[in-house]
PDB file of C-alpha atoms in Angstrom:
ATOM      1  CA  MET A 658      20.959  21.796-133.872  1.00  0.00           C
ATOM      2  CA  LYS A 659      19.052  24.731-135.325  1.00  0.00           C
ATOM      3  CA  ARG A 660      17.786  22.609-138.230  1.00  0.00           C
ATOM      4  CA  LYS A 661      16.710  19.907-135.805  1.00  0.00           C
ATOM      5  CA  ALA A 662      14.753  22.433-133.745  1.00  0.00           C
ATOM      6  CA  ILE A 663      13.038  23.760-136.858  1.00  0.00           C
ATOM      7  CA  ALA A 664      12.168  20.234-137.963  1.00  0.00           C
ATOM      8  CA  LEU A 665      10.690  19.429-134.560  1.00  0.00           C
ATOM      9  CA  ALA A 666       8.678  22.647-134.637  1.00  0.00           C
ATOM     10  CA  LEU A 667       7.306  21.761-138.053  1.00  0.00           C
ATOM     11  CA  LEU A 668       6.370  18.273-136.889  1.00  0.00           C
ATOM     12  CA  PHE A 669       4.621  19.770-133.860  1.00  0.00           C
ATOM     13  CA  ALA A 670       2.700  22.200-136.084  1.00  0.00           C
ATOM     14  CA  VAL A 671       1.660  19.363-138.388  1.00  0.00           C
ATOM     15  CA  ALA A 672       0.514  17.338-135.380  1.00  0.00           C
ATOM     16  CA  LEU A 673      -1.561  20.257-134.121  1.00  0.00           C
ATOM     17  CA  THR A 674      -3.079  20.745-137.572  1.00  0.00           C
ATOM     18  CA  GLY A 675      -3.941  17.070-137.739  1.00  0.00           C
ATOM     19  CA  THR A 676      -5.612  17.232-134.351  1.00  0.00           C
ATOM     20  CA  ALA A 677      -7.649  20.271-135.396  1.00  0.00           C
ATOM     21  CA  MET A 678      -8.682  18.556-138.621  1.00  0.00           C
ATOM     22  CA  ALA A 679      -9.838  15.542-136.633  1.00  0.00           C
ATOM     23  CA  LYS A 680     -12.388  17.648-134.796  1.00  0.00           C
ATOM     24  CA  THR A 681     -16.006  17.314-135.873  1.00  0.00           C
ATOM     25  CA  PHE A 682     -17.781  20.650-135.813  1.00  0.00           C
ATOM     26  CA  ILE A 683     -21.335  20.504-134.556  1.00  0.00           C
ATOM     27  CA  THR A 684     -23.913  23.283-134.649  1.00  0.00           C
ATOM     28  CA  ILE A 685     -26.945  22.831-132.411  1.00  0.00           C
ATOM     29  CA  GLY A 686     -30.147  24.586-133.481  1.00  0.00           C
ATOM     30  CA  SER A 687     -31.825  25.628-130.228  1.00  0.00           C
ATOM     31  CA  GLY A 688     -34.527  28.307-129.866  1.00  0.00           C
ATOM     32  CA  GLY A 689     -35.310  31.839-128.770  1.00  0.00           C
ATOM     33  CA  VAL A 690     -34.399  33.489-125.492  1.00  0.00           C
ATOM     34  CA  GLY A 691     -37.130  32.850-122.925  1.00  0.00           C
ATOM     35  CA  GLY A 692     -37.707  29.153-123.580  1.00  0.00           C
ATOM     36  CA  THR A 693     -35.897  25.988-122.524  1.00  0.00           C
ATOM     37  CA  TYR A 694     -34.176  25.240-125.833  1.00  0.00           C
ATOM     38  CA  TYR A 695     -31.868  28.260-125.809  1.00  0.00           C
ATOM     39  CA  PRO A 696     -30.023  27.718-122.493  1.00  0.00           C
ATOM     40  CA  LEU A 697     -30.143  23.941-122.923  1.00  0.00           C
ATOM     41  CA  GLY A 698     -28.483  24.209-126.329  1.00  0.00           C
ATOM     42  CA  GLY A 699     -25.666  26.282-124.879  1.00  0.00           C
ATOM     43  CA  SER A 700     -25.141  23.780-122.069  1.00  0.00           C
ATOM     44  CA  MET A 701     -25.121  20.859-124.499  1.00  0.00           C
ATOM     45  CA  ALA A 702     -22.536  22.569-126.699  1.00  0.00           C
ATOM     46  CA  GLU A 703     -20.296  23.086-123.675  1.00  0.00           C
ATOM     47  CA  VAL A 704     -20.598  19.460-122.547  1.00  0.00           C
ATOM     48  CA  LEU A 705     -19.906  18.062-126.025  1.00  0.00           C
ATOM     49  CA  THR A 706     -16.886  20.308-126.552  1.00  0.00           C
ATOM     50  CA  LYS A 707     -15.345  19.341-123.205  1.00  0.00           C
ATOM     51  CA  ALA A 708     -15.969  15.609-123.723  1.00  0.00           C
ATOM     52  CA  ASP A 709     -13.236  13.371-125.097  1.00  0.00           C
ATOM     53  CA  ILE A 710     -14.997  12.715-128.404  1.00  0.00           C
ATOM     54  CA  ASP A 711     -13.171  15.116-130.761  1.00  0.00           C
ATOM     55  CA  VAL A 712     -16.193  17.391-131.158  1.00  0.00           C
ATOM     56  CA  LYS A 713     -16.319  21.180-131.206  1.00  0.00           C
ATOM     57  CA  ALA A 714     -19.918  22.263-130.648  1.00  0.00           C
ATOM     58  CA  THR A 715     -21.691  25.614-130.719  1.00  0.00           C
ATOM     59  CA  SER A 716     -25.328  26.506-130.136  1.00  0.00           C
ATOM     60  CA  ARG A 717     -27.320  28.738-132.470  1.00  0.00           C
ATOM     61  CA  SER A 718     -30.402  30.714-131.489  1.00  0.00           C
ATOM     62  CA  THR A 719     -33.216  29.988-133.950  1.00  0.00           C
ATOM     63  CA  ALA A 720     -36.980  30.235-134.362  1.00  0.00           C
ATOM     64  CA  ALA A 721     -36.997  26.705-132.906  1.00  0.00           C
ATOM     65  CA  SER A 722     -38.701  23.567-134.192  1.00  0.00           C
ATOM     66  CA  LYS A 723     -39.612  24.205-137.842  1.00  0.00           C
ATOM     67  CA  GLU A 724     -36.434  26.109-138.585  1.00  0.00           C
ATOM     68  CA  ASN A 725     -34.324  23.510-136.788  1.00  0.00           C
ATOM     69  CA  CYS A 726     -35.788  20.653-138.840  1.00  0.00           C
ATOM     70  CA  ARG A 727     -34.939  22.519-142.036  1.00  0.00           C
ATOM     71  CA  LEU A 728     -31.464  23.489-140.814  1.00  0.00           C
ATOM     72  CA  VAL A 729     -30.592  19.899-139.940  1.00  0.00           C
ATOM     73  CA  ALA A 730     -32.055  18.445-143.132  1.00  0.00           C
ATOM     74  CA  SER A 731     -30.025  20.919-145.211  1.00  0.00           C
ATOM     75  CA  GLY A 732     -26.806  20.312-143.275  1.00  0.00           C
ATOM     76  CA  ARG A 733     -26.631  23.845-141.880  1.00  0.00           C
ATOM     77  CA  ALA A 734     -26.954  22.408-138.369  1.00  0.00           C
ATOM     78  CA  GLN A 735     -25.979  18.928-137.224  1.00  0.00           C
ATOM     79  CA  ILE A 736     -28.339  18.684-134.238  1.00  0.00           C
ATOM     80  CA  GLY A 737     -31.728  20.320-133.874  1.00  0.00           C
ATOM     81  CA  MET A 738     -34.248  20.639-131.072  1.00  0.00           C
ATOM     82  CA  THR A 739     -37.825  20.106-132.145  1.00  0.00           C
ATOM     83  CA  MET A 740     -41.278  19.409-130.847  1.00  0.00           C
ATOM     84  CA  GLY A 741     -42.754  16.062-131.810  1.00  0.00           C
ATOM     85  CA  SER A 742     -45.677  17.586-133.690  1.00  0.00           C
ATOM     86  CA  THR A 743     -43.312  19.528-135.937  1.00  0.00           C
ATOM     87  CA  LEU A 744     -40.962  16.582-136.343  1.00  0.00           C
ATOM     88  CA  TYR A 745     -43.793  14.333-137.452  1.00  0.00           C
ATOM     89  CA  GLN A 746     -44.884  16.825-140.093  1.00  0.00           C
ATOM     90  CA  ALA A 747     -41.294  17.317-141.295  1.00  0.00           C
ATOM     91  CA  PHE A 748     -40.689  13.575-141.559  1.00  0.00           C
ATOM     92  CA  THR A 749     -43.944  12.913-143.407  1.00  0.00           C
ATOM     93  CA  GLY A 750     -43.833  16.074-145.538  1.00  0.00           C
ATOM     94  CA  THR A 751     -47.272  17.176-144.410  1.00  0.00           C
ATOM     95  CA  GLU A 752     -48.970  20.349-143.135  1.00  0.00           C
ATOM     96  CA  ALA A 753     -46.253  22.963-142.525  1.00  0.00           C
ATOM     97  CA  PHE A 754     -43.791  20.959-144.642  1.00  0.00           C
ATOM     98  CA  GLU A 755     -45.898  20.220-147.709  1.00  0.00           C
ATOM     99  CA  LYS A 756     -43.668  22.427-149.878  1.00  0.00           C
ATOM    100  CA  ASP A 757     -40.485  20.926-148.398  1.00  0.00           C
ATOM    101  CA  GLY A 758     -41.431  17.307-148.928  1.00  0.00           C
ATOM    102  CA  LYS A 759     -40.262  14.590-146.545  1.00  0.00           C
ATOM    103  CA  LEU A 760     -37.155  15.742-144.695  1.00  0.00           C
ATOM    104  CA  PRO A 761     -34.333  13.207-144.056  1.00  0.00           C
ATOM    105  CA  LEU A 762     -34.379  13.308-140.269  1.00  0.00           C
ATOM    106  CA  GLU A 763     -33.713  10.780-137.512  1.00  0.00           C
ATOM    107  CA  ILE A 764     -33.963  10.985-133.718  1.00  0.00           C
ATOM    108  CA  LEU A 765     -30.904  11.200-131.486  1.00  0.00           C
ATOM    109  CA  PHE A 766     -33.058  10.930-128.373  1.00  0.00           C
ATOM    110  CA  ASN A 767     -36.317  12.021-126.746  1.00  0.00           C
ATOM    111  CA  MET A 768     -35.606  14.867-124.308  1.00  0.00           C
ATOM    112  CA  TYR A 769     -38.735  15.644-122.263  1.00  0.00           C
ATOM    113  CA  PRO A 770     -42.471  16.408-122.401  1.00  0.00           C
ATOM    114  CA  ALA A 771     -43.557  20.020-122.925  1.00  0.00           C
ATOM    115  CA  PRO A 772     -47.120  21.070-122.097  1.00  0.00           C
ATOM    116  CA  GLU A 773     -48.932  23.740-124.066  1.00  0.00           C
ATOM    117  CA  HIS A 774     -49.496  26.856-121.935  1.00  0.00           C
ATOM    118  CA  LEU A 775     -52.428  29.162-122.571  1.00  0.00           C
ATOM    119  CA  VAL A 776     -51.525  32.204-120.480  1.00  0.00           C
ATOM    120  CA  THR A 777     -53.325  35.436-119.711  1.00  0.00           C
ATOM    121  CA  THR A 778     -53.507  37.866-116.779  1.00  0.00           C
ATOM    122  CA  ASN A 779     -56.298  38.719-114.370  1.00  0.00           C
ATOM    123  CA  ARG A 780     -56.780  42.050-116.169  1.00  0.00           C
ATOM    124  CA  THR A 781     -58.205  40.536-119.372  1.00  0.00           C
ATOM    125  CA  GLY A 782     -61.327  38.828-118.040  1.00  0.00           C
ATOM    126  CA  ILE A 783     -60.389  35.603-119.825  1.00  0.00           C
ATOM    127  CA  THR A 784     -61.234  32.612-117.646  1.00  0.00           C
ATOM    128  CA  THR A 785     -62.118  29.895-120.179  1.00  0.00           C
ATOM    129  CA  PHE A 786     -60.879  28.722-123.565  1.00  0.00           C
ATOM    130  CA  GLU A 787     -64.049  30.042-125.213  1.00  0.00           C
ATOM    131  CA  ASP A 788     -63.238  33.557-123.976  1.00  0.00           C
ATOM    132  CA  LEU A 789     -60.425  33.834-126.535  1.00  0.00           C
ATOM    133  CA  LYS A 790     -62.834  34.864-129.275  1.00  0.00           C
ATOM    134  CA  GLY A 791     -62.489  38.514-130.140  1.00  0.00           C
ATOM    135  CA  LYS A 792     -59.322  38.915-128.044  1.00  0.00           C
ATOM    136  CA  ARG A 793     -55.706  39.732-128.971  1.00  0.00           C
ATOM    137  CA  VAL A 794     -53.952  36.364-128.932  1.00  0.00           C
ATOM    138  CA  SER A 795     -50.430  35.327-129.920  1.00  0.00           C
ATOM    139  CA  ILE A 796     -50.095  31.830-131.363  1.00  0.00           C
ATOM    140  CA  GLY A 797     -46.299  31.878-131.440  1.00  0.00           C
ATOM    141  CA  ALA A 798     -43.586  33.032-133.813  1.00  0.00           C
ATOM    142  CA  PRO A 799     -43.704  32.059-137.509  1.00  0.00           C
ATOM    143  CA  GLY A 800     -41.576  28.969-138.019  1.00  0.00           C
ATOM    144  CA  SER A 801     -41.988  27.762-134.452  1.00  0.00           C
ATOM    145  CA  GLY A 802     -43.316  24.381-133.381  1.00  0.00           C
ATOM    146  CA  ASN A 803     -45.331  26.276-130.807  1.00  0.00           C
ATOM    147  CA  GLN A 804     -47.406  27.808-133.594  1.00  0.00           C
ATOM    148  CA  VAL A 805     -47.867  24.393-135.222  1.00  0.00           C
ATOM    149  CA  LEU A 806     -49.302  22.995-131.989  1.00  0.00           C
ATOM    150  CA  ALA A 807     -51.426  26.070-131.287  1.00  0.00           C
ATOM    151  CA  ARG A 808     -53.011  25.779-134.731  1.00  0.00           C
ATOM    152  CA  MET A 809     -53.726  22.068-134.128  1.00  0.00           C
ATOM    153  CA  ILE A 810     -55.569  22.904-130.910  1.00  0.00           C
ATOM    154  CA  LEU A 811     -57.512  25.759-132.468  1.00  0.00           C
ATOM    155  CA  ALA A 812     -58.443  23.672-135.520  1.00  0.00           C
ATOM    156  CA  ALA A 813     -59.757  20.882-133.283  1.00  0.00           C
ATOM    157  CA  ALA A 814     -61.837  23.502-131.447  1.00  0.00           C
ATOM    158  CA  GLY A 815     -63.223  24.898-134.701  1.00  0.00           C
ATOM    159  CA  ILE A 816     -61.560  28.275-134.144  1.00  0.00           C
ATOM    160  CA  ASP A 817     -60.039  30.169-137.078  1.00  0.00           C
ATOM    161  CA  PRO A 818     -57.299  32.409-135.609  1.00  0.00           C
ATOM    162  CA  GLU A 819     -57.365  34.691-138.650  1.00  0.00           C
ATOM    163  CA  LYS A 820     -61.078  35.370-138.174  1.00  0.00           C
ATOM    164  CA  ASP A 821     -62.170  34.564-134.635  1.00  0.00           C
ATOM    165  CA  PHE A 822     -59.679  36.705-132.742  1.00  0.00           C
ATOM    166  CA  SER A 823     -56.953  39.278-133.379  1.00  0.00           C
ATOM    167  CA  MET A 824     -54.077  36.940-134.159  1.00  0.00           C
ATOM    168  CA  GLN A 825     -50.513  37.901-133.264  1.00  0.00           C
ATOM    169  CA  GLN A 826     -47.373  35.920-134.137  1.00  0.00           C
ATOM    170  CA  LEU A 827     -44.884  36.927-131.471  1.00  0.00           C
ATOM    171  CA  THR A 828     -41.666  35.401-130.198  1.00  0.00           C
ATOM    172  CA  GLN A 829     -41.551  34.447-126.532  1.00  0.00           C
ATOM    173  CA  PRO A 830     -39.798  37.670-125.396  1.00  0.00           C
ATOM    174  CA  GLU A 831     -42.138  39.805-127.517  1.00  0.00           C
ATOM    175  CA  ALA A 832     -45.233  38.068-126.169  1.00  0.00           C
ATOM    176  CA  ALA A 833     -44.036  38.323-122.569  1.00  0.00           C
ATOM    177  CA  MET A 834     -43.462  42.050-122.963  1.00  0.00           C
ATOM    178  CA  ALA A 835     -46.829  42.580-124.685  1.00  0.00           C
ATOM    179  CA  LEU A 836     -48.648  40.616-121.991  1.00  0.00           C
ATOM    180  CA  LYS A 837     -46.966  42.633-119.235  1.00  0.00           C
ATOM    181  CA  ASP A 838     -47.759  45.928-120.973  1.00  0.00           C
ATOM    182  CA  GLY A 839     -51.393  45.036-121.630  1.00  0.00           C
ATOM    183  CA  ASN A 840     -50.920  45.019-125.427  1.00  0.00           C
ATOM    184  CA  LEU A 841     -51.858  41.339-125.630  1.00  0.00           C
ATOM    185  CA  ASP A 842     -54.681  39.414-123.971  1.00  0.00           C
ATOM    186  CA  ALA A 843     -53.435  35.839-124.151  1.00  0.00           C
ATOM    187  CA  VAL A 844     -50.585  33.755-125.517  1.00  0.00           C
ATOM    188  CA  PHE A 845     -49.978  30.155-126.508  1.00  0.00           C
ATOM    189  CA  TRP A 846     -46.564  28.983-125.330  1.00  0.00           C
ATOM    190  CA  ASN A 847     -45.007  25.531-125.460  1.00  0.00           C
ATOM    191  CA  PHE A 848     -42.152  24.651-123.132  1.00  0.00           C
ATOM    192  CA  ALA A 849     -41.325  22.618-120.063  1.00  0.00           C
ATOM    193  CA  ALA A 850     -43.022  23.767-116.881  1.00  0.00           C
ATOM    194  CA  PRO A 851     -42.162  26.013-115.179  1.00  0.00           C
ATOM    195  CA  GLY A 852     -41.255  28.181-118.148  1.00  0.00           C
ATOM    196  CA  SER A 853     -39.161  31.306-117.660  1.00  0.00           C
ATOM    197  CA  ALA A 854     -41.431  33.407-119.904  1.00  0.00           C
ATOM    198  CA  VAL A 855     -44.424  32.760-117.632  1.00  0.00           C
ATOM    199  CA  LEU A 856     -42.352  33.486-114.541  1.00  0.00           C
ATOM    200  CA  GLU A 857     -41.198  36.751-116.108  1.00  0.00           C
ATOM    201  CA  VAL A 858     -44.794  37.898-116.565  1.00  0.00           C
ATOM    202  CA  ALA A 859     -45.761  36.596-113.114  1.00  0.00           C
ATOM    203  CA  ALA A 860     -43.111  38.830-111.557  1.00  0.00           C
ATOM    204  CA  VAL A 861     -45.163  41.935-112.435  1.00  0.00           C
ATOM    205  CA  ARG A 862     -48.675  40.666-113.212  1.00  0.00           C
ATOM    206  CA  ASP A 863     -51.097  38.104-111.806  1.00  0.00           C
ATOM    207  CA  VAL A 864     -50.911  35.370-114.421  1.00  0.00           C
ATOM    208  CA  VAL A 865     -53.797  33.034-115.164  1.00  0.00           C
ATOM    209  CA  LEU A 866     -53.361  29.645-116.845  1.00  0.00           C
ATOM    210  CA  ILE A 867     -56.407  28.660-118.878  1.00  0.00           C
ATOM    211  CA  PRO A 868     -57.241  24.920-118.976  1.00  0.00           C
ATOM    212  CA  LEU A 869     -58.260  23.222-122.199  1.00  0.00           C
ATOM    213  CA  PRO A 870     -61.720  21.572-122.149  1.00  0.00           C
ATOM    214  CA  GLU A 871     -61.568  17.797-121.602  1.00  0.00           C
ATOM    215  CA  ASP A 872     -63.387  17.026-124.845  1.00  0.00           C
ATOM    216  CA  LEU A 873     -60.958  19.235-126.771  1.00  0.00           C
ATOM    217  CA  VAL A 874     -57.937  17.499-125.240  1.00  0.00           C
ATOM    218  CA  LYS A 875     -59.419  14.122-126.153  1.00  0.00           C
ATOM    219  CA  LYS A 876     -60.065  15.222-129.737  1.00  0.00           C
ATOM    220  CA  VAL A 877     -56.594  16.723-130.217  1.00  0.00           C
ATOM    221  CA  VAL A 878     -54.905  13.570-128.914  1.00  0.00           C
ATOM    222  CA  GLU A 879     -57.090  11.287-131.049  1.00  0.00           C
ATOM    223  CA  GLU A 880     -56.283  13.310-134.165  1.00  0.00           C
ATOM    224  CA  ASN A 881     -52.557  13.569-133.377  1.00  0.00           C
ATOM    225  CA  SER A 882     -51.087  10.366-131.986  1.00  0.00           C
ATOM    226  CA  PHE A 883     -47.779  12.055-131.058  1.00  0.00           C
ATOM    227  CA  LEU A 884     -49.554  14.246-128.463  1.00  0.00           C
ATOM    228  CA  PHE A 885     -50.821  13.243-125.023  1.00  0.00           C
ATOM    229  CA  PRO A 886     -52.934  14.686-122.165  1.00  0.00           C
ATOM    230  CA  TYR A 887     -50.961  16.554-119.530  1.00  0.00           C
ATOM    231  CA  THR A 888     -51.705  18.286-116.246  1.00  0.00           C
ATOM    232  CA  ILE A 889     -49.720  21.290-115.049  1.00  0.00           C
ATOM    233  CA  LYS A 890     -49.895  20.748-111.302  1.00  0.00           C
ATOM    234  CA  LYS A 891     -51.170  23.510-109.048  1.00  0.00           C
ATOM    235  CA  GLU A 892     -48.602  25.917-107.625  1.00  0.00           C
ATOM    236  CA  VAL A 893     -46.121  25.213-110.421  1.00  0.00           C
ATOM    237  CA  TYR A 894     -46.558  28.926-111.088  1.00  0.00           C
ATOM    238  CA  PRO A 895     -47.158  31.712-108.539  1.00  0.00           C
ATOM    239  CA  GLY A 896     -50.840  32.102-107.737  1.00  0.00           C
ATOM    240  CA  GLN A 897     -51.888  28.934-109.603  1.00  0.00           C
ATOM    241  CA  PRO A 898     -54.525  27.496-107.257  1.00  0.00           C
ATOM    242  CA  GLU A 899     -55.611  24.458-109.306  1.00  0.00           C
ATOM    243  CA  ASP A 900     -54.317  21.805-111.680  1.00  0.00           C
ATOM    244  CA  VAL A 901     -54.528  22.894-115.325  1.00  0.00           C
ATOM    245  CA  LEU A 902     -55.431  20.362-118.024  1.00  0.00           C
ATOM    246  CA  THR A 903     -53.714  20.733-121.377  1.00  0.00           C
ATOM    247  CA  VAL A 904     -51.926  18.675-124.030  1.00  0.00           C
ATOM    248  CA  ALA A 905     -48.212  18.003-124.211  1.00  0.00           C
ATOM    249  CA  ASP A 906     -45.792  17.394-127.000  1.00  0.00           C
ATOM    250  CA  GLY A 907     -42.525  15.502-126.884  1.00  0.00           C
ATOM    251  CA  ASN A 908     -39.248  17.335-127.448  1.00  0.00           C
ATOM    252  CA  TYR A 909     -36.550  15.648-129.478  1.00  0.00           C
ATOM    253  CA  LEU A 910     -32.972  16.040-130.583  1.00  0.00           C
ATOM    254  CA  VAL A 911     -32.782  15.223-134.295  1.00  0.00           C
ATOM    255  CA  VAL A 912     -29.970  14.709-136.793  1.00  0.00           C
ATOM    256  CA  LYS A 913     -29.798  14.273-140.539  1.00  0.00           C
ATOM    257  CA  LYS A 914     -30.323  10.756-141.825  1.00  0.00           C
ATOM    258  CA  GLY A 915     -27.003   9.120-142.610  1.00  0.00           C
ATOM    259  CA  MET A 916     -25.018  10.462-139.643  1.00  0.00           C
ATOM    260  CA  ASP A 917     -21.894   8.403-138.976  1.00  0.00           C
ATOM    261  CA  GLU A 918     -22.756   5.669-136.473  1.00  0.00           C
ATOM    262  CA  LYS A 919     -19.797   6.396-134.176  1.00  0.00           C
ATOM    263  CA  LEU A 920     -20.608  10.097-134.087  1.00  0.00           C
ATOM    264  CA  GLY A 921     -24.284   9.397-133.368  1.00  0.00           C
ATOM    265  CA  TYR A 922     -23.279   6.987-130.613  1.00  0.00           C
ATOM    266  CA  ASP A 923     -20.807   9.437-129.048  1.00  0.00           C
ATOM    267  CA  LEU A 924     -23.312  12.294-129.109  1.00  0.00           C
ATOM    268  CA  THR A 925     -26.108  10.223-127.569  1.00  0.00           C
ATOM    269  CA  LYS A 926     -23.927   8.672-124.889  1.00  0.00           C
ATOM    270  CA  THR A 927     -22.226  11.940-123.918  1.00  0.00           C
ATOM    271  CA  LEU A 928     -25.461  13.911-123.592  1.00  0.00           C
ATOM    272  CA  ILE A 929     -27.383  11.237-121.689  1.00  0.00           C
ATOM    273  CA  ASP A 930     -24.457  10.315-119.417  1.00  0.00           C
ATOM    274  CA  ASN A 931     -24.083  13.995-118.488  1.00  0.00           C
ATOM    275  CA  ARG A 932     -27.758  14.663-117.787  1.00  0.00           C
ATOM    276  CA  LYS A 933     -26.955  15.878-114.262  1.00  0.00           C
ATOM    277  CA  ALA A 934     -25.143  18.860-115.796  1.00  0.00           C
ATOM    278  CA  PHE A 935     -28.322  19.838-117.622  1.00  0.00           C
ATOM    279  CA  MET A 936     -30.370  19.764-114.432  1.00  0.00           C
ATOM    280  CA  GLN A 937     -28.855  23.181-113.682  1.00  0.00           C
ATOM    281  CA  VAL A 938     -30.605  24.475-116.820  1.00  0.00           C
ATOM    282  CA  THR A 939     -33.915  22.639-116.564  1.00  0.00           C
ATOM    283  CA  GLN A 940     -35.376  20.102-114.169  1.00  0.00           C
ATOM    284  CA  GLN A 941     -36.801  18.387-117.249  1.00  0.00           C
ATOM    285  CA  ALA A 942     -33.342  16.882-117.819  1.00  0.00           C
ATOM    286  CA  VAL A 943     -34.426  14.257-115.309  1.00  0.00           C
ATOM    287  CA  HIS A 944     -36.097  12.674-118.350  1.00  0.00           C
ATOM    288  CA  PHE A 945     -32.699  12.221-120.051  1.00  0.00           C
ATOM    289  CA  ALA A 946     -32.730   8.576-118.986  1.00  0.00           C
ATOM    290  CA  PRO A 947     -32.410   5.681-121.483  1.00  0.00           C
ATOM    291  CA  GLU A 948     -35.888   4.292-120.772  1.00  0.00           C
ATOM    292  CA  GLU A 949     -37.573   7.607-121.641  1.00  0.00           C
ATOM    293  CA  ALA A 950     -35.019   8.906-124.141  1.00  0.00           C
ATOM    294  CA  SER A 951     -35.521   5.844-126.343  1.00  0.00           C
ATOM    295  CA  VAL A 952     -39.230   6.498-126.971  1.00  0.00           C
ATOM    296  CA  GLY A 953     -39.665   7.916-130.456  1.00  0.00           C
ATOM    297  CA  ILE A 954     -42.169   8.723-133.175  1.00  0.00           C
ATOM    298  CA  ILE A 955     -39.837   8.320-136.202  1.00  0.00           C
ATOM    299  CA  PRO A 956     -36.684   6.157-136.638  1.00  0.00           C
ATOM    300  CA  PHE A 957     -33.599   6.743-134.481  1.00  0.00           C
ATOM    301  CA  THR A 958     -30.150   7.305-135.953  1.00  0.00           C
ATOM    302  CA  PRO A 959     -28.079   4.053-135.933  1.00  0.00           C
ATOM    303  CA  GLY A 960     -25.577   5.367-133.370  1.00  0.00           C
ATOM    304  CA  ALA A 961     -28.395   6.057-130.910  1.00  0.00           C
ATOM    305  CA  VAL A 962     -29.865   2.607-131.539  1.00  0.00           C
ATOM    306  CA  LYS A 963     -26.457   1.104-130.675  1.00  0.00           C
ATOM    307  CA  PHE A 964     -26.275   3.101-127.427  1.00  0.00           C
ATOM    308  CA  PHE A 965     -29.764   2.087-126.304  1.00  0.00           C
ATOM    309  CA  LYS A 966     -29.080  -1.543-127.215  1.00  0.00           C
ATOM    310  CA  GLU A 967     -26.090  -1.474-124.854  1.00  0.00           C
ATOM    311  CA  LYS A 968     -28.522  -0.322-122.156  1.00  0.00           C
ATOM    312  CA  GLY A 969     -30.733  -3.341-122.844  1.00  0.00           C
ATOM    313  CA  ILE A 970     -33.309  -1.400-124.868  1.00  0.00           C
ATOM    314  CA  GLU A 971     -34.224  -2.699-128.310  1.00  0.00           C
ATOM    315  CA  ILE A 972     -35.588  -0.165-130.795  1.00  0.00           C
ATOM    316  CA  ASP A 973     -37.523  -1.411-133.806  1.00  0.00           C
TER     317      ASP A 973
END
């Protein structure tokens, strides 16, 4: 009887080991505290782990888009959150990724649009885009997609951030603190509206959103086909009396090219089918619908293509 009990215990242990080995471990590259990526990544990891798809997921705080593209391409993360502008450069091996070459990335799905925010306070005297010259301006943290987009806008405007103003390269929390303390005049931020970093500053200062000139928006969009005009509607932020014209980037979940089709399918289906859970993190999760999620700028991973095809959406 004792031997039988030991044998059964061993079989049970082997079964548990087999189950553990069957798990696929997923790391999600998200972003810094203060933006949408960070809490969304944590929520996604929780949903994937609880789903019946044999996945154990964790979220990792990163410098966001550029770092995430490199992490995924190198296999150090299995899913990454990235802005479309950064993704396009990573896929084509251009601009910020010239030294990397073309990275082997594919889209899992398109998450939501994120407008560029140019934020200041009423203490700085900045009321127009042209007023940035000579001021202390943060263009985003090194390695962030936010900085990539900020540089695109400034280049289209003929502004050299290294020469035309006092350039800072701050993370979202650092920039929010500096703006509140008066150690920074303006900041470029890219995230879904309303963004928590802006709301944090607005809690203690009168924030001012600076619109981009119409001709600048047109030029940026013409030069970068993955961008589009966007209007941050009035009263999205406290004390915002008017609509604010800017440009927006897409935000994507990406994986490394060659991901197993079943895994890609399970990940896509689980995240999109559970979009209501993500609404508690960001209202932008309303865009996690097949019709919008299937719009891409580079190829989708085969598992995602299979999922969208089941929804009646053909992807070339």
